[in-house]
Short mmCIF file of C-alpha atoms in Angstrom, two decimals:
data_model
loop_
_atom_site.label_atom_id
_atom_site.label_comp_id
_atom_site.label_asym_id
_atom_site.label_seq_id
_atom_site.Cartn_x
_atom_site.Cartn_y
_atom_site.Cartn_z
CA MET K 1 3.25 4.54 7.80
CA ASP K 2 1.54 6.71 10.24
CA ARG K 3 -1.74 5.76 8.69
CA ILE K 4 -0.81 2.15 8.98
CA ALA K 5 0.13 2.23 12.38
CA GLU K 6 -2.92 4.06 13.27
CA ALA K 7 -5.18 1.55 11.47
CA ALA K 8 -3.56 -1.15 13.11
CA ARG K 9 -3.49 0.51 16.42
CA ALA K 10 0.11 -0.18 16.70
CA ASN K 11 3.23 1.86 17.60
CA LYS K 12 5.01 3.14 14.45
CA ARG K 13 8.16 2.40 16.00
CA LEU K 14 7.37 -1.30 16.66
CA ILE K 15 6.26 -1.77 13.20
CA TYR K 16 9.43 -0.58 12.13
CA VAL K 17 11.39 -2.74 14.57
CA TYR K 18 9.53 -5.98 13.49
CA PHE K 19 9.49 -5.19 9.54
CA GLY K 20 12.76 -3.31 9.21
CA ASN K 21 11.45 -0.54 6.75
CA GLU K 22 8.73 0.31 4.48
CA GLU K 23 9.88 -1.78 1.64
CA GLN K 24 10.22 -5.10 3.81
CA LEU K 25 6.56 -4.14 5.35
CA PHE K 26 5.38 -3.96 1.47
CA ASP K 27 7.01 -7.35 0.71
CA ALA K 28 5.71 -8.83 3.71
CA VAL K 29 2.06 -7.69 2.95
CA SER K 30 2.43 -8.74 -0.77
CA GLN K 31 3.56 -12.01 -0.06
CA ARG K 32 0.97 -12.67 2.84
CA ALA K 33 -1.74 -11.47 0.44
CA MET K 34 -0.48 -13.47 -2.64
CA THR K 35 0.46 -16.77 -1.18
CA PRO K 36 -3.11 -18.07 -0.22
CA GLY K 37 -4.13 -17.59 -3.95
CA ALA K 38 -1.25 -19.71 -5.21
CA GLU K 39 -1.87 -22.29 -2.60
CA SER K 40 -5.54 -22.37 -3.24
CA VAL K 41 -5.60 -22.74 -6.71
CA PRO K 42 -3.69 -26.07 -7.66
CA PHE K 43 -1.99 -26.46 -10.90
CA ASP K 44 -3.33 -29.29 -13.09
CA VAL K 45 -1.26 -29.90 -16.48
CA GLU K 46 -4.03 -31.83 -17.57
CA ASP K 47 -6.64 -29.20 -17.72
CA VAL K 48 -4.81 -25.89 -18.14
CA PRO K 49 -7.78 -24.04 -19.20
CA GLY K 50 -9.39 -24.99 -16.16
CA TYR K 51 -6.58 -23.72 -14.29
CA ALA K 52 -6.90 -20.46 -15.93
CA GLY K 53 -10.56 -20.50 -14.88
CA ALA K 54 -9.92 -21.20 -11.14
CA ILE K 55 -7.28 -18.52 -11.11
CA PHE K 56 -9.90 -16.08 -12.71
CA ASP K 57 -12.34 -17.20 -9.90
CA HIS K 58 -10.05 -16.60 -7.27
CA LEU K 59 -9.40 -13.13 -8.77
CA VAL K 60 -13.12 -12.49 -8.91
CA ALA K 61 -13.51 -13.25 -5.30
CA GLN K 62 -10.16 -11.27 -4.22
CA PRO K 63 -10.15 -8.27 -6.69
CA ASP K 64 -7.62 -6.36 -4.65
CA LEU K 65 -4.92 -8.70 -5.67
CA MET K 66 -5.63 -7.16 -9.12
CA ARG K 67 -4.16 -3.92 -7.64
CA LEU K 68 -1.56 -5.32 -5.58
CA ARG K 69 0.33 -7.17 -8.22
CA PRO K 70 0.91 -4.27 -10.75
CA TRP K 71 1.94 -2.10 -7.44
CA LYS K 72 4.31 -4.79 -6.58
CA LEU K 73 5.91 -4.82 -10.20
CA LEU K 74 6.18 -1.10 -9.92
CA GLU K 75 7.99 -1.27 -6.53
CA HIS K 76 10.34 -4.36 -7.67
CA PRO K 77 10.32 -4.92 -11.23
CA SER K 78 12.59 -7.63 -11.03
CA ALA K 79 10.62 -9.32 -8.09
CA THR K 80 8.18 -11.99 -9.07
CA ALA K 81 4.66 -12.43 -6.99
CA LEU K 82 4.98 -16.20 -7.97
CA ASP K 83 7.03 -18.71 -5.91
CA PRO K 84 9.92 -19.21 -8.50
CA ASP K 85 10.03 -22.97 -7.21
CA ALA K 86 6.36 -23.64 -7.93
CA PHE K 87 6.61 -21.75 -11.31
CA ARG K 88 9.58 -23.92 -12.41
CA GLY K 89 7.73 -27.01 -11.15
CA GLU K 90 4.39 -26.27 -13.21
CA ALA K 91 6.94 -25.53 -16.03
CA ALA K 92 8.57 -29.01 -15.79
CA GLU K 93 4.78 -30.59 -15.80
CA VAL K 94 4.32 -28.46 -18.74
CA ALA K 95 7.31 -29.61 -20.50
CA ASP K 96 6.65 -33.43 -19.53
CA ALA K 97 3.14 -33.13 -20.98
CA GLN K 98 4.73 -31.86 -24.18
CA GLN K 99 6.77 -34.45 -24.35
CA ARG K 100 4.23 -36.88 -24.12
CA GLY K 101 2.21 -35.22 -26.88
CA GLU K 102 -0.55 -33.85 -24.36
CA VAL K 103 0.32 -30.32 -24.65
CA ALA K 104 1.05 -28.51 -27.76
CA GLU K 105 4.76 -27.78 -28.15
CA GLU K 106 4.44 -24.53 -30.06
CA MET K 107 5.19 -22.35 -26.83
CA GLU K 108 8.06 -22.74 -24.39
CA PRO K 109 6.58 -24.21 -20.83
CA ALA K 110 7.11 -20.87 -19.28
CA ASP K 111 5.71 -18.76 -21.97
CA LEU K 112 2.46 -21.14 -21.92
CA LEU K 113 2.08 -20.58 -18.47
CA THR K 114 2.70 -16.79 -18.75
CA MET K 115 0.05 -16.39 -21.25
CA VAL K 116 -2.39 -18.56 -19.08
CA LEU K 117 -1.90 -16.22 -15.95
CA ALA K 118 -2.24 -13.08 -18.43
CA ALA K 119 -5.51 -14.70 -19.77
CA ALA K 120 -6.99 -15.36 -16.39
CA GLN K 121 -6.27 -11.62 -15.54
CA ALA K 122 -7.66 -10.45 -18.80
CA GLY K 123 -11.15 -9.75 -17.87
CA PHE K 124 -9.98 -7.35 -15.22
CA TRP K 125 -8.39 -5.04 -17.76
CA ALA K 126 -11.16 -5.24 -20.45
CA ALA K 127 -12.39 -1.92 -19.65
CA GLU K 128 -9.45 0.51 -19.32
CA GLY K 129 -9.95 2.81 -16.30
CA VAL K 130 -12.30 0.39 -14.24
CA ASP K 131 -11.43 -0.31 -10.82
CA PRO K 132 -10.68 -3.81 -10.02
CA LYS K 133 -13.16 -3.62 -7.28
CA GLU K 134 -15.89 -2.53 -9.64
CA VAL K 135 -14.77 -5.35 -12.09
CA SER K 136 -15.91 -7.98 -9.80
CA GLN K 137 -19.46 -6.18 -9.47
CA SER K 138 -19.81 -6.38 -13.16
CA TRP K 139 -19.57 -10.16 -13.02
CA SER K 140 -23.17 -11.14 -12.97
CA PRO K 141 -24.13 -14.51 -11.53
CA GLN K 142 -25.25 -15.48 -15.03
CA ARG K 143 -21.93 -14.36 -16.73
CA LEU K 144 -20.14 -16.22 -13.83
CA ASP K 145 -22.16 -19.64 -14.51
CA LEU K 146 -21.48 -19.19 -18.06
CA HIS K 147 -17.88 -18.60 -17.55
CA ARG K 148 -17.50 -21.60 -14.97
CA SER K 149 -19.43 -23.92 -17.57
CA ALA K 150 -17.29 -23.29 -20.40
CA PRO K 151 -15.76 -26.45 -21.80
CA SER K 152 -12.05 -26.68 -20.62
CA ARG K 153 -11.24 -28.81 -23.37
CA PRO K 154 -11.93 -28.68 -27.21
CA PRO K 155 -14.62 -31.23 -28.11
CA ASP K 156 -13.28 -34.09 -29.91
CA GLY K 157 -13.59 -34.47 -33.57
#
């Protein structure tokens, strides 16, 4: 807390007054860091692979989120970084698309969304021991262009 107060040029006691304790400060920082990502990457049930790609692009642009998420899970294993209502809404959209025959029914909607999120993050963990900040540097413009141009739907036929 001393380092935070010094970096923020704030009074440590006032930080405690405002946030309550270190855990509440951490929760506020986590929420503030993760909410813009959830809001800037809209879910599209008609293009789930494109949604995964958009999440990946967001993480490439903000690699610190890949460090914050596991840290949050270590601090609060039962807590989710995702807005539960948004996740339930996305799962309901997937379920509706499954009933219409637009999305395969082999997986439960929540499981499918979990897999999509895991796939979007997988590139960051491909090389064990790599700092997430360095991963974004390993994505050359050519590699990112190839990633972005990959078809989001399988070809017909």
